[in-house]
CSV table of C-alpha atoms in Angstrom, one decimal:
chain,number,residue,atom,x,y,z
I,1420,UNK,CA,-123.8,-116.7,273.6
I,1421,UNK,CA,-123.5,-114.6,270.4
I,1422,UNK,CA,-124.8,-115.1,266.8
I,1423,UNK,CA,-122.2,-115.8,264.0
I,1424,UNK,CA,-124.1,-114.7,260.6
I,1425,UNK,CA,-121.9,-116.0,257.7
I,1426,UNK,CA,-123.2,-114.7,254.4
I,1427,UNK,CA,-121.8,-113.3,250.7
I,1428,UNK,CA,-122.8,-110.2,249.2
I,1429,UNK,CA,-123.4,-111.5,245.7
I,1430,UNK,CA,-125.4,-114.1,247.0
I,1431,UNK,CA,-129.4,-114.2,246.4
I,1432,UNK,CA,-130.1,-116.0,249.2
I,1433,UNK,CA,-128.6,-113.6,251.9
I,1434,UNK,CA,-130.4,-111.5,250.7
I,1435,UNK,CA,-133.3,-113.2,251.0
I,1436,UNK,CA,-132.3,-113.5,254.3
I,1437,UNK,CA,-132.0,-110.4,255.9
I,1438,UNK,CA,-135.4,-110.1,256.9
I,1439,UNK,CA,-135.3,-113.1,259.1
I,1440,UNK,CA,-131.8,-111.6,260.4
I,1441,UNK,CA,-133.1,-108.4,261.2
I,1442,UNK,CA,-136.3,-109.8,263.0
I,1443,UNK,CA,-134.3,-112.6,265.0
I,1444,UNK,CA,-132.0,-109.2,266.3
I,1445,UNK,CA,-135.2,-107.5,267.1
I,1446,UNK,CA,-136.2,-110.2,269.1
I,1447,UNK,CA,-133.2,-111.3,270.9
I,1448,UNK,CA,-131.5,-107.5,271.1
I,1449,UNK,CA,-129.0,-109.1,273.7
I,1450,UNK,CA,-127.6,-110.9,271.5
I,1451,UNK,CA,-124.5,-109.6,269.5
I,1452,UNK,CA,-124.2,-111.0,265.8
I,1453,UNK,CA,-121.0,-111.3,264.4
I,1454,UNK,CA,-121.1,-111.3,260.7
I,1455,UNK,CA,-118.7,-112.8,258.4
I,1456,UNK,CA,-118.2,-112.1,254.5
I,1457,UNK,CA,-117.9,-115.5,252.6
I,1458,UNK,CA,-115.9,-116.1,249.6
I,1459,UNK,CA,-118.8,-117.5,247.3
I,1460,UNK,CA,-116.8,-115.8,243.9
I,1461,UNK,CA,-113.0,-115.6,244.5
I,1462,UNK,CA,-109.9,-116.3,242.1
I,1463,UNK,CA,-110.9,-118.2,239.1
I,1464,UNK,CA,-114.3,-118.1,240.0
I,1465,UNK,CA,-115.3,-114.7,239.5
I,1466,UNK,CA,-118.4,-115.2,236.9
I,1467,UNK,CA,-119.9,-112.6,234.9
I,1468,UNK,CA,-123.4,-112.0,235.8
I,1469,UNK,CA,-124.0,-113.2,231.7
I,1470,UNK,CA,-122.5,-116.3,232.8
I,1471,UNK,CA,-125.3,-117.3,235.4
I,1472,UNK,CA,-128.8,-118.3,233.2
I,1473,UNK,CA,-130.3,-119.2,236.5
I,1474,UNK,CA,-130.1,-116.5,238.4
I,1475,UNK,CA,-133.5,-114.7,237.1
I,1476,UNK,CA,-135.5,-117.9,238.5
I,1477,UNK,CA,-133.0,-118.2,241.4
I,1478,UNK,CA,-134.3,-115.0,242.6
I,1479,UNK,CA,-138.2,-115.4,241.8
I,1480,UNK,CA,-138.0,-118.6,244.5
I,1481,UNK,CA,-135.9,-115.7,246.8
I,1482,UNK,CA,-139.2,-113.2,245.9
I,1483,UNK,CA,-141.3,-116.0,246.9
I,1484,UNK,CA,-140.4,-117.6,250.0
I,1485,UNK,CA,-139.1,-114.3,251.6
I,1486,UNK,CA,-140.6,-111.4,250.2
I,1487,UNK,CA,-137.3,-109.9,248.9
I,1488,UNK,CA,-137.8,-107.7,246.0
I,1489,UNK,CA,-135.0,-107.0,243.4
I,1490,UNK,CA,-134.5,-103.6,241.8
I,1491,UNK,CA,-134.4,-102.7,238.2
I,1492,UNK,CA,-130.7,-100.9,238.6
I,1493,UNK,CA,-129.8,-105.4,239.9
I,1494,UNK,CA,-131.9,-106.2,236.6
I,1495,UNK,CA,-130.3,-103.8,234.4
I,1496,UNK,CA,-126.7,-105.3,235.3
I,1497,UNK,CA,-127.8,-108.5,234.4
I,1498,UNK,CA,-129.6,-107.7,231.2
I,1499,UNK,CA,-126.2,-106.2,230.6
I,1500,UNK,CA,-124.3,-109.3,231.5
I,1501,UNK,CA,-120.8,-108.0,232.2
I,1502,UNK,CA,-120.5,-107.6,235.6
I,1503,UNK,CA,-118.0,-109.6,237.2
I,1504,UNK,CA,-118.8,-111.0,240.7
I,1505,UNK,CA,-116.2,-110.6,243.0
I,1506,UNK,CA,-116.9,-111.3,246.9
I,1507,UNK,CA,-113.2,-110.7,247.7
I,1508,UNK,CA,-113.7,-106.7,247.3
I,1509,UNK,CA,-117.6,-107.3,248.7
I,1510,UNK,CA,-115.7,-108.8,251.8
I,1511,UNK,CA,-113.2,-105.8,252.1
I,1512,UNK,CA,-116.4,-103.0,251.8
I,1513,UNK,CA,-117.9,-105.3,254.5
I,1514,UNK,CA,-114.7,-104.9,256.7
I,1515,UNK,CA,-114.7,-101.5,256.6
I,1516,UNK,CA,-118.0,-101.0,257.5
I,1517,UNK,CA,-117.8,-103.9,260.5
I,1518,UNK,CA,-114.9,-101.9,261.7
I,1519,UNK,CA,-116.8,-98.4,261.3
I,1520,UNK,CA,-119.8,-99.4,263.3
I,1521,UNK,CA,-119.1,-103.3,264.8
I,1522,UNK,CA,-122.5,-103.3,266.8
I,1523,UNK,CA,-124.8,-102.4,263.6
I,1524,UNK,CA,-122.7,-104.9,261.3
I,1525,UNK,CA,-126.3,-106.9,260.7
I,1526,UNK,CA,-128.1,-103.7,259.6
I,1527,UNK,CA,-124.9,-103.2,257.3
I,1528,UNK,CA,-124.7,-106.3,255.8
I,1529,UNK,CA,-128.2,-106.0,255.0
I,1530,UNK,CA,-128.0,-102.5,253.4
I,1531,UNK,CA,-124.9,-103.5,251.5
I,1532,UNK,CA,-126.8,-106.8,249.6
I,1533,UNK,CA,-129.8,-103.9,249.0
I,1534,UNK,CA,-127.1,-101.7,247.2
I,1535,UNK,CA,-126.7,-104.4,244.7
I,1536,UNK,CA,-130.1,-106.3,244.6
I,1537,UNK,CA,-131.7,-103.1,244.1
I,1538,UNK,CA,-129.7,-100.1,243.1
I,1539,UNK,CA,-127.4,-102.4,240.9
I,1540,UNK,CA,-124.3,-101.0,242.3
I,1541,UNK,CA,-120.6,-102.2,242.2
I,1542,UNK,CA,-119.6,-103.6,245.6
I,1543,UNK,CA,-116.1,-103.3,244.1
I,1544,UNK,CA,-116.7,-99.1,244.1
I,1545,UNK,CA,-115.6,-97.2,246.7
I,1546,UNK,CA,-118.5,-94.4,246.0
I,1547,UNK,CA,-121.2,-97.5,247.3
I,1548,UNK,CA,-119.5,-97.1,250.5
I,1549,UNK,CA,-120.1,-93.7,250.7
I,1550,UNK,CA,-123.1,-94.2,250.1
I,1551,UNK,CA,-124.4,-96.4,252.5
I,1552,UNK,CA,-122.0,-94.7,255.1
I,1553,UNK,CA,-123.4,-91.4,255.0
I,1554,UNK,CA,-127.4,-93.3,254.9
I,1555,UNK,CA,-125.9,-94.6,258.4
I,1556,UNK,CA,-124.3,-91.4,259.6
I,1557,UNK,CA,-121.0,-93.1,259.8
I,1558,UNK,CA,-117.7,-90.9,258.9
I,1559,UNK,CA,-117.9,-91.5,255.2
I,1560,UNK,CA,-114.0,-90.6,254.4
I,1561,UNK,CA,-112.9,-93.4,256.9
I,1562,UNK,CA,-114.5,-95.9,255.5
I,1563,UNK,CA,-113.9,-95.2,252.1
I,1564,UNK,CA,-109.9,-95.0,253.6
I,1565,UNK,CA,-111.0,-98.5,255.4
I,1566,UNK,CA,-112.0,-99.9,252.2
I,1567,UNK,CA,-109.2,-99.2,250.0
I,1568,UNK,CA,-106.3,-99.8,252.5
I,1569,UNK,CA,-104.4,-103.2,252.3
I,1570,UNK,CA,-105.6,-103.8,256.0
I,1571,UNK,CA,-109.2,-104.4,254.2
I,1572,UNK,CA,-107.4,-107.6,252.1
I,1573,UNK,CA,-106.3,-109.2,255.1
I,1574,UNK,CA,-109.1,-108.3,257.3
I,1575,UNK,CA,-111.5,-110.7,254.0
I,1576,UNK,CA,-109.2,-113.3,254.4
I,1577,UNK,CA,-109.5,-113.6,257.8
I,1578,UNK,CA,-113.4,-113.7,257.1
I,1579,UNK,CA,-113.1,-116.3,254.7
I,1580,UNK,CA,-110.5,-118.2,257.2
I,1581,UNK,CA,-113.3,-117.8,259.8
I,1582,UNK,CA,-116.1,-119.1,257.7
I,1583,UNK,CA,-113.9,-122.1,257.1
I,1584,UNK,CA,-113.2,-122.6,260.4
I,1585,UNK,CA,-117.0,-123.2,261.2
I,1586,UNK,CA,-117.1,-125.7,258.2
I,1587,UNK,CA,-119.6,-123.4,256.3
I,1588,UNK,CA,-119.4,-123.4,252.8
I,1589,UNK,CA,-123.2,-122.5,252.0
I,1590,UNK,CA,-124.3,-118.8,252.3
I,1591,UNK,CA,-126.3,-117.8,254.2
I,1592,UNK,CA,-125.2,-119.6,257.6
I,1593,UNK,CA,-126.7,-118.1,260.7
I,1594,UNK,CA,-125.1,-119.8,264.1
I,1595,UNK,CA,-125.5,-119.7,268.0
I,1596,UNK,CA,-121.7,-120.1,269.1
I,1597,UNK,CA,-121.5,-120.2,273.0
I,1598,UNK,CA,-120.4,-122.5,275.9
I,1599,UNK,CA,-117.4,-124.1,273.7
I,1600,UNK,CA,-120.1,-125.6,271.3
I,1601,UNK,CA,-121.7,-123.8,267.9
I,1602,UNK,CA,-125.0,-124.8,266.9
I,1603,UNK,CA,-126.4,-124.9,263.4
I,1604,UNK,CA,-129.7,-122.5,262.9
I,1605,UNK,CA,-130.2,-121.7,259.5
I,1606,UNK,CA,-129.1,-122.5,256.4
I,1607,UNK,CA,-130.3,-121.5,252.9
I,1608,UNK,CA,-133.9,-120.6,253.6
I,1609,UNK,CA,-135.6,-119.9,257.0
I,1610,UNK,CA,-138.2,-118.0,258.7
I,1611,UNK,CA,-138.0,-115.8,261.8
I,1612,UNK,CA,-140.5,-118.2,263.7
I,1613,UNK,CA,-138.2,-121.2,262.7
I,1614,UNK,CA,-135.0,-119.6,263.4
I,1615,UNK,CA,-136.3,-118.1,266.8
I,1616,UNK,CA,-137.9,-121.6,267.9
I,1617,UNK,CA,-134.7,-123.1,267.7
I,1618,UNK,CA,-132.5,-120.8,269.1
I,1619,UNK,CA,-134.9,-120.1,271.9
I,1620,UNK,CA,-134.5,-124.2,272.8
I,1621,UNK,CA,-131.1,-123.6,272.9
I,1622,UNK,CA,-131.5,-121.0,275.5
I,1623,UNK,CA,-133.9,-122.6,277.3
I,1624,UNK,CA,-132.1,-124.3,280.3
């Protein structure tokens, strides 16, 4: 059995939801979690953060069911109101991290969605993956490389091919995939204790 954590960068709620990710790894560290980028803002939808009023109260229910906090570098992009969302090039920086350090992908995902929510930066920029390269000791230059080579394109295609393949369409998606079947155990919102009571069912014979 492995985990399948389908999420999008740009989204509020996986964000929200990392917490519960990380705790769920902690307690299950046999586990391996395969994470997939979802395509929440591609081709014509590609807002502006301007564009999305509710994302200031979107983000106080995040604060309040899971204790996320957002930084002032996110809420000086959105006072701003320019930014474009764009989870195509968040899916490619997520690629090149997956493919830089595949057993850690969790921990990357989750650092990635903190160099947005908090430190407002571009997941479009190849300097963010620097950044959160070198914070993880990984070889900085290759994923940088990673990130802007055509390989990255295909390789958040695939991703979003994947995440249709499981029939999610709502981010974040956490599932147990294992003995031909997949099994549904979060969506949206959940807590650790909920999360970890089903898939501990599951794994009880």
């Amino acid at each position: 059995m492995q985990l399948v954590y389908v999420f999008d960068a740009y989204c509020g709620w996986s964000y929200g939801f990392s917490g519960t990710l990380k705790e769920i790894t902690r307690r299950h560290p046999d586990l391996p979690v395969e994470v997939v980028s979802g395509g929440l803002f591609t081709g014509e939808r590609r807002p502006s953060l301007g564009q999305l009023d509710f994302i200031p109260s979107a983000n106080a229910r995040v604060t309040e069911l899971t204790g996320a906090e957002f930084g002032e570098g996110f809420d000086r992009l959105f006072t701003e109101g320019s930014f474009v969302l764009d989870s195509g090039s968040a899916a490619r920086g997520m690629a090149a991290l997956r493919q830089a350090a595949p057993e850690r992908a969790a921990e990357l995902a989750a650092a990635l969605q903190r160099a947005f929510y908090v430190d407002g930066r571009d997941l479009g920029d190849s300097q963010t993956y620097r950044v959160v390269a070198e914070k993880f000791g990984l070889d900085a230059d290759a994923v940088v490389a990673a990130f802007e080579s055509p390989e990255s394109e295909a390789a958040a295609e695939a991703d979003f091919r994947r995440a249709a393949e499981l029939g999610v369409s709502s981010y974040p998606t956490l599932i147990a995939v294992g003995g031909g079947r997949a099994t549904l155990l979060a969506r949206g919102h959940a807590s650790a204790d909920e999360v970890d009571a089903r898939l501990t069912a599951l794994r009880t014979p």
